[in-house]
Every structure is written in structure tokens, then in C-alpha cells.
Coordinates of C-alpha atoms and ligand atoms in Angstrom, one line a residue:
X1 CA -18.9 -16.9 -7.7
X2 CA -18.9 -15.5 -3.9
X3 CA -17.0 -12.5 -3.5
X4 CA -14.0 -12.1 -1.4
X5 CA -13.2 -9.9 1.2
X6 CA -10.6 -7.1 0.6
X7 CA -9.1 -5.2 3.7
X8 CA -7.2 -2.1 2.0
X9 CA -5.4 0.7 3.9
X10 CA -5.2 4.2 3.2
X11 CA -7.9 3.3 1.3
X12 CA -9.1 7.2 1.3
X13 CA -6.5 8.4 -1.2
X14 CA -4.2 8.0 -4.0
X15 CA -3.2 4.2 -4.9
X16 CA -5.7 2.8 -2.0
X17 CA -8.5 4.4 -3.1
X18 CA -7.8 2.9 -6.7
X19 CA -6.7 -0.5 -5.2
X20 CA -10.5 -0.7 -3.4
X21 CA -12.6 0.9 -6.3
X22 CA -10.8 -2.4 -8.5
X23 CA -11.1 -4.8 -6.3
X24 CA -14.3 -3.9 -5.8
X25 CA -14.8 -4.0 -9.4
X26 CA -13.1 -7.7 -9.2
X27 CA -15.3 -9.1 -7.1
X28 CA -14.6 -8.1 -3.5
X29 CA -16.1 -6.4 -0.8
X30 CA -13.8 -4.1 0.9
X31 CA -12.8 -3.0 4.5
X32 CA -11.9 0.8 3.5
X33 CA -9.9 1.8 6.3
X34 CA -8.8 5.3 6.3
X35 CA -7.0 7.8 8.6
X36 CA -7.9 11.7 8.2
X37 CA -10.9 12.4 5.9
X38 CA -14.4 11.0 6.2
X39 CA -15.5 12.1 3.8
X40 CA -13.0 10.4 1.3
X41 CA -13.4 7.3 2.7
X42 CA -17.0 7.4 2.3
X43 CA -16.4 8.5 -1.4
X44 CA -14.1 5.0 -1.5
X45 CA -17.1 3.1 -0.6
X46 CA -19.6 4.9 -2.2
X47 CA -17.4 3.2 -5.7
X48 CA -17.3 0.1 -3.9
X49 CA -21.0 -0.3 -3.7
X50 CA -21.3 1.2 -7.1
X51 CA -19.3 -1.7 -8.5
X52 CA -21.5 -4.0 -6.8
X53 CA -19.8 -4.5 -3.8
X54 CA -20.2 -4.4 0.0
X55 CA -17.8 -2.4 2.4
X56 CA -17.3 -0.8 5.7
X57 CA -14.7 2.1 6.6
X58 CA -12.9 1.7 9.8
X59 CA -10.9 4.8 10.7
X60 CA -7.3 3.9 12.4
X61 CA -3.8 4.8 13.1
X62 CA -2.3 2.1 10.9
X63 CA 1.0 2.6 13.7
X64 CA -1.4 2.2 16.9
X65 CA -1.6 -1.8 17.7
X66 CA -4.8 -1.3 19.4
X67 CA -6.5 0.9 16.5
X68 CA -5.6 -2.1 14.1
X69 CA -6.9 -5.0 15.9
X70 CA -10.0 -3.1 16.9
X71 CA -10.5 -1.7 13.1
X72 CA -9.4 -5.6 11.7
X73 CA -12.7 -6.5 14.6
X74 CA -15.1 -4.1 12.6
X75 CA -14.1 -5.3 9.4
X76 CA -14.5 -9.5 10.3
X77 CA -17.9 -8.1 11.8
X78 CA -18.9 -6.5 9.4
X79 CA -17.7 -8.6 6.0
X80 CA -16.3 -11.6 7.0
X81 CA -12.3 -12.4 7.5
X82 CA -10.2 -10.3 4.4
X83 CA -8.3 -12.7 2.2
X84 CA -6.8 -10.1 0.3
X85 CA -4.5 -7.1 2.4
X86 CA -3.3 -4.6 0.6
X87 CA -1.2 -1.8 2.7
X88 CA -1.3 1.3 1.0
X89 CA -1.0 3.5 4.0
X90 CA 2.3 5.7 3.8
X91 CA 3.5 8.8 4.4
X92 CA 5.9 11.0 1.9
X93 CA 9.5 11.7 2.3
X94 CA 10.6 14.3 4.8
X95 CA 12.9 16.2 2.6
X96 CA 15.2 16.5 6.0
X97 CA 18.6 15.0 6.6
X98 CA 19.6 12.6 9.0
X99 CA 21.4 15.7 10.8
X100 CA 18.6 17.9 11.1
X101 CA 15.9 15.1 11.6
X102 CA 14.1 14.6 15.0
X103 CA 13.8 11.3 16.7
X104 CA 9.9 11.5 16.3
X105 CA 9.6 12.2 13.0
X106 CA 11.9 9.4 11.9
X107 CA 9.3 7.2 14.5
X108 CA 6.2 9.0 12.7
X109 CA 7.8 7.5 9.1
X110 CA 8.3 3.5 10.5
X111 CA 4.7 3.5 12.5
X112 CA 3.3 4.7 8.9
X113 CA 5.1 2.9 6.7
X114 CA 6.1 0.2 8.3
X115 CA 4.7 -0.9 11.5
X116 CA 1.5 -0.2 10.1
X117 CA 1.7 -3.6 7.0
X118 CA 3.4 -5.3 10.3
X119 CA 0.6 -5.2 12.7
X120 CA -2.2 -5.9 9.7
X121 CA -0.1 -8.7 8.5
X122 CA -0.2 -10.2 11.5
X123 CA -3.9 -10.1 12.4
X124 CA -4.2 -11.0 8.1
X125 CA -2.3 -14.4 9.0
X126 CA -3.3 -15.2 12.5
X127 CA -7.5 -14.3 11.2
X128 CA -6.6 -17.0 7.7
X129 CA -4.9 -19.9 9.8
X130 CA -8.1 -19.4 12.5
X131 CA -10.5 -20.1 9.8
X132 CA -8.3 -22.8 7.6
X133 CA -8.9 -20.3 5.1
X134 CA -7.3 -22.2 1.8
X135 CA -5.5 -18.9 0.5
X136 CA -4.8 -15.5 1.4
X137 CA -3.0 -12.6 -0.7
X138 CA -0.9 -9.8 0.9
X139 CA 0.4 -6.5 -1.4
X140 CA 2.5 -3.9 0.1
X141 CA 2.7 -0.9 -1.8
X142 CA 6.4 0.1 -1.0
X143 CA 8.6 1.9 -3.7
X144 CA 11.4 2.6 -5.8
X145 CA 12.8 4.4 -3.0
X146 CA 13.2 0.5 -1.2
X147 CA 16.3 0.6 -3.4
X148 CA 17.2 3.7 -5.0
X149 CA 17.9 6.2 -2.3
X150 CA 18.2 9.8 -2.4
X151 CA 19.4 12.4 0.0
X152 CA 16.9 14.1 2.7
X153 CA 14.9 10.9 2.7
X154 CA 16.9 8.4 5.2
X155 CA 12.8 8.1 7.1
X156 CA 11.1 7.0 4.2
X157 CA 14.4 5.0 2.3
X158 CA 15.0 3.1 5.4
X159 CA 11.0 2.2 6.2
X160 CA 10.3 1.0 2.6
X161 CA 13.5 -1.1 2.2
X162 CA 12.4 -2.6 5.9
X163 CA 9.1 -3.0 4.1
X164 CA 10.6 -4.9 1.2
X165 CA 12.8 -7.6 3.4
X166 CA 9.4 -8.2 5.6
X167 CA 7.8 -8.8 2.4
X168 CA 10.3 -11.3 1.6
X169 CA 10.7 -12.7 5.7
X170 CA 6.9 -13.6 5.6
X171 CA 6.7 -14.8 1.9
X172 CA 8.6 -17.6 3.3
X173 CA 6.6 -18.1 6.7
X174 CA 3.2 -18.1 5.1
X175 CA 3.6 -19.9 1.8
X176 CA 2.8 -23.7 3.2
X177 CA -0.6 -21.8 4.2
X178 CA -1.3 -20.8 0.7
X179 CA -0.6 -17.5 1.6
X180 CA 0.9 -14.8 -1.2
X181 CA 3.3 -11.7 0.0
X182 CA 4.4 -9.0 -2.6
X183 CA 5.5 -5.8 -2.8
X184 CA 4.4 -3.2 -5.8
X185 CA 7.2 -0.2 -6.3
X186 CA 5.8 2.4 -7.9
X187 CA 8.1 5.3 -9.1
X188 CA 6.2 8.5 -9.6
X189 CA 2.3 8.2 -9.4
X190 CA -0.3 10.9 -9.5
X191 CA -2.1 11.3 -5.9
X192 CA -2.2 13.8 -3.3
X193 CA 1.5 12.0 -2.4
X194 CA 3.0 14.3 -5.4
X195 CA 0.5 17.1 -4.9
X196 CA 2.4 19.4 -6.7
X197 CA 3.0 17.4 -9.8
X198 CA -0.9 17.5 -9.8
X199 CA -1.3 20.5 -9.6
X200 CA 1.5 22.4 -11.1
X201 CA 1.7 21.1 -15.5
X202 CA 5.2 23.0 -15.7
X203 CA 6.4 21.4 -12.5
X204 CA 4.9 18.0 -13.5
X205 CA 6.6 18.0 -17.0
X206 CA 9.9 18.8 -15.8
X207 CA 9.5 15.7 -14.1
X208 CA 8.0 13.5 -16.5
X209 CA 11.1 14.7 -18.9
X210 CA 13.6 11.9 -17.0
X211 CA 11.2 9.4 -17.1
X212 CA 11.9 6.9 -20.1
X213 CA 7.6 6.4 -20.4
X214 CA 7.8 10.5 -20.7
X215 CA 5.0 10.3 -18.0
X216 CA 3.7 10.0 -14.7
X217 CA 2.1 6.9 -13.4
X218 CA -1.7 6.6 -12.3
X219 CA -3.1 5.3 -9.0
X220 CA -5.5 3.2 -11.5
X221 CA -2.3 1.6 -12.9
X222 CA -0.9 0.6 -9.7
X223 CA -4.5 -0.9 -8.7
X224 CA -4.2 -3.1 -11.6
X225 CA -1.0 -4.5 -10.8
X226 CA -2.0 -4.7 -7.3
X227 CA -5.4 -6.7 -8.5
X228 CA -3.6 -9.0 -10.5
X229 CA -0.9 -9.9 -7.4
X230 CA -4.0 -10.5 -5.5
X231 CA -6.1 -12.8 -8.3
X232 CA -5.3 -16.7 -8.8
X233 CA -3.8 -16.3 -11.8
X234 CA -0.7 -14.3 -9.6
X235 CA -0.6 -18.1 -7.1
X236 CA 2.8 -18.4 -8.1
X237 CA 4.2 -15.2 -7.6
X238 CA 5.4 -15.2 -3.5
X239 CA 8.1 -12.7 -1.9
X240 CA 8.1 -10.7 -5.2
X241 CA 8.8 -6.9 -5.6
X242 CA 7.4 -5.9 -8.8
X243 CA 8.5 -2.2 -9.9
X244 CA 5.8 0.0 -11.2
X245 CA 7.9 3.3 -12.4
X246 CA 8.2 3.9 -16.1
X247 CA 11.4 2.8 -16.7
X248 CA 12.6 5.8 -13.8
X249 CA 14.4 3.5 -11.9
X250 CA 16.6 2.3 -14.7
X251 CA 18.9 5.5 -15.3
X252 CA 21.2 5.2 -12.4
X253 CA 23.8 5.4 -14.7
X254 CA 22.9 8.9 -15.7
X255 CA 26.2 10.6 -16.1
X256 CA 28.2 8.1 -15.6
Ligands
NAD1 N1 2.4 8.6 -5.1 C1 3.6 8.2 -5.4 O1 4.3 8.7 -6.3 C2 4.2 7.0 -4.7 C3 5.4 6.4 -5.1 C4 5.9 5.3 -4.5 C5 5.3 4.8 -3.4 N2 4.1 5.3 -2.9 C6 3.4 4.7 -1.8 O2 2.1 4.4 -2.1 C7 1.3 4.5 -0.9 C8 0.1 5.3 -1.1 O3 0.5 6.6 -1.3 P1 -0.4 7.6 -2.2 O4 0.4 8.0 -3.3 O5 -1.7 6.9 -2.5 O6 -0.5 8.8 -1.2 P2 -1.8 9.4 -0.5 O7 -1.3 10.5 0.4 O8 -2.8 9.8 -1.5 O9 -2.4 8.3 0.4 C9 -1.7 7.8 1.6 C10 -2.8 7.3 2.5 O10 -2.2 6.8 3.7 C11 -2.9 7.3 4.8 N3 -2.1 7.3 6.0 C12 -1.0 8.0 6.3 N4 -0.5 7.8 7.5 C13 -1.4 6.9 8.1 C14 -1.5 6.3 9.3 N5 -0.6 6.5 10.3 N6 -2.5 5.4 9.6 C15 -3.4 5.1 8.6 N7 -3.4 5.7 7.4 C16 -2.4 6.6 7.1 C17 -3.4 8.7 4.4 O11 -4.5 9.1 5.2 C18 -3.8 8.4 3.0 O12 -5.1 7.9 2.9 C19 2.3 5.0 0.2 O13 2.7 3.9 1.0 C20 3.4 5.6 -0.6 O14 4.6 5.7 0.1 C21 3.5 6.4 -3.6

């Protein structure tokens, strides 16, 4: 069977990394593109080729129109047009309230979180209908936080619940072109996002205690969700936001 072309984001770190090393290990090739560390993403590719795929890391400002199209270039170049794009590029929470927050770092949040899955969606589904591809499968990685809100985190709340209903809008725009669009939610996940869940054991299991699993989630996990949304046996599955947390997202009712 020919293997398919994977374009991941934040494909340095954390989830993406996992999503690409997967993939790869499912038959794709992947566009690794990355935003800080060269070094990472060549690590990323490194397992790509090691599970016998092909790849190519594109560095780019997932919020900079111009930096995606020209990245989206290198990767059609390089591999062939993705028919798989998962967005995995994200920044965390800012911890500051909507009083104390500037106007550029609530614009920093949306370019990374949100802009970012619009401008590669758009090249995804304007790059498939070019080449009559026959189907196409788009995964945003959004999270819990789409729904369950918390104080000091208005940026990242608002910018993954944004993510979630253009999820949904395109689900419907795309799915006559055999074209899939889901979200995955994860609660908490150990990457560099929750760096001092990682590193910190005591800080980690007071955590882990109020989640009904009794533990954190791993980037591997939410790859293989991920791979499956972006497999044929997941052709049904359209405008979907599938929760990845443990059971954390389940005790609202926590002293009620
Ligand atoms: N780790 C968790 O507990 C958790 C929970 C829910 C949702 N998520 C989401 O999962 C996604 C991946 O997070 P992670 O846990 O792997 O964290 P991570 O920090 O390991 O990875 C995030 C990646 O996004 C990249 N990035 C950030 N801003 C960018 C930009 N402007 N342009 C391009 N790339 C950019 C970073 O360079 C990094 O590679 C994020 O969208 C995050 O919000 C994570």
C-alpha cells in the first residue's frame, strides 16, 4: 500500500511529536513543522525515518499567513499534497485575568491556537479539492478547556472553544469532498505543556489524585486517538470532539 502524506504541527514536542512518530509508524510520511527548536524537530524526523517513513521539517509561525503557505510549499515539494492535518501547535494558559491581561498576549493565544488550524486548514482543503484528492482527514488537538473553563485562562478558554465551533463549521463545508474534521480534548497530558507535572512527582500526584484514572495522560495516547480519527476505519466520524482526559472532565459536580 502507498503511504500517505501527514502534515503535523508543533510536531517538535509533546502530542505532535507523538502524533508524527505514529503516523509515521501507520504508514505516512510526515511534514514535521515546528516553531523553536531544531534540534527537536530533527529528533521528530529522525523517528519518522526510523519507522520507515519519509519527512521534511518546515519551521513556521503557525499565526503568520505567509510562514504557512510558504511552509505548506515545502512540504507539497518535498512529499506530495498531506491528506492528513493534524494541528497540534498551541500555547498554554496565561494564568492572567482578563483585568490584568494585555491586548497582545490575548492576540499571541488566538494566532497560536487558533489562527494557526485556520490558515492550515485552509491551504489543507484548497491543496485536496486542486488535486480531486478522494479524502482528506483534519484533527485539531483542542481541549477540555473548550468547555470547562477556569479562571486566569479567558486566552486559552476562548481560543480552544473558537477551535472547537471551527471544527464543527468546516465538518459541514468539507464533508461532500470526503473530507473528515475532528477535534481530540485532552485533559492533563505529560509534555513540556505541564512541565512541572514532569518534573516535580509530589506536584504531579497531587494532580493525578482528582483524576478518576488516578493518572496523567500520555502524548502516545493522544497520538493514538489522533491516528485512529485520521485512519479509514474513523470515515464516519465528522465534526466530532472526542475527549481524551481520564474521566477529569466529569467531576463538575464536585461539591455540589
Ligand atoms: N499537555 C496537555 O496537558 C494538553 C492538554 C490539553 C490540550 N493540549 C493541547 O495540545 C497541543 C500540544 O501541546 P503539547 O502538550 O504537546 O505542548 P508542547 O509545548 O509540548 O507543544 C506545543 C508545540 O506548539 C508549538 N508552537 C507554539 N506556538 C507556535 C506557533 N506560533 N507556531 C508554530 N508552532 C507553535 C511549540 O513550538 C511546540 O512544538 C496544544 O494545542 C495544547 O493546547 C495539551
Amino acid at each position: 500500500m502507498s503511504r500517505r502524506v501527514a502534515l503535523v504541527t508543533g510536531a517538535e514536542s509533546g502530542i505532535g511529536a507523538a502524533c508524527a512518530r505514529t503516523l509515521a509508524r501507520n504508514g505516512h510520511d510526515i511534514g514535521v513543522l515546528y516553531y523553536q527548536d531544531d534540534a527537536l524537530a530533527e529528533a521528530t524526523l529522525a523517528a519518522v525515518v526510523e519507522a520507515g517513513g519519509r519527512g521534511v521539517t518546515v519551521r513556521a509561525d503557525v499565526s503568520q499567513e505567509h510562514e504557512v503557505e510558504s511552509a505548506y510549499d515545502t512540504v507539497v515539494a518535498a512529499l506530495g499534497p498531506p491528506t492528513v492535518l493534524v494541528n497540534s501547535a498551541g500555547i498554554n494558559q496565561s494564568g492572567v485575568t482578563v483585568a490584568a491581561m494585555s491586548f497582545a498576549q490575548w492576540k499571541h493565544m488566538f494566532g497560536a491556537d487558533l489562527d494557526g488550524a485556520f490558515l492550515t486548514s485552509r491551504r489543507f482543503v484548497r491543496e485536496l479539492a486542486k488535486v480531486k484528492a478522494p479524502s482528506g482527514r483534519i484533527v485539531n488537538i483542542s481541549s477540555i478547556h473548550a468547555e470547562d473553563v477556569r479562571a486566569g485562562a479567558a486566552d486559552y478558554c476562548a481560543a480552544k472553544g473558537a477551535l472547537r465551533r471551527l471544527t464543527e463549521t468546516l465538518s459541514l463545508e468539507v464533508a461532500r469532498a470526503g473530507i473528515t474534521v475532528n477535534a481530540v480534548a485532552p485533559g492533563m497530558i505529560l509534555t513540556p505543556m505541564n512541565a512541572r507535572a514532569v518534573s516535580d512527582a509530589d506536584w504531579r500526584r497531587k494532580l493525578e489524585a482528582d483524576i478518576p484514572i488516578g493518572r496523567a495522560g500520555t502524548a502516545e495516547e493522544v497520538a493514538e486517538l489522533v491516528a485512529f480519527l485520521a485512519s479509514d476505519k474513523a470515515a464516519y466520524i465528522t465534526g466530532a470532539t472526542l475527549t481524551i482526559d481520564g474521566g477529569l472532565s466529569l467531576l463538575l459536580a464536585l461539591g455540589a
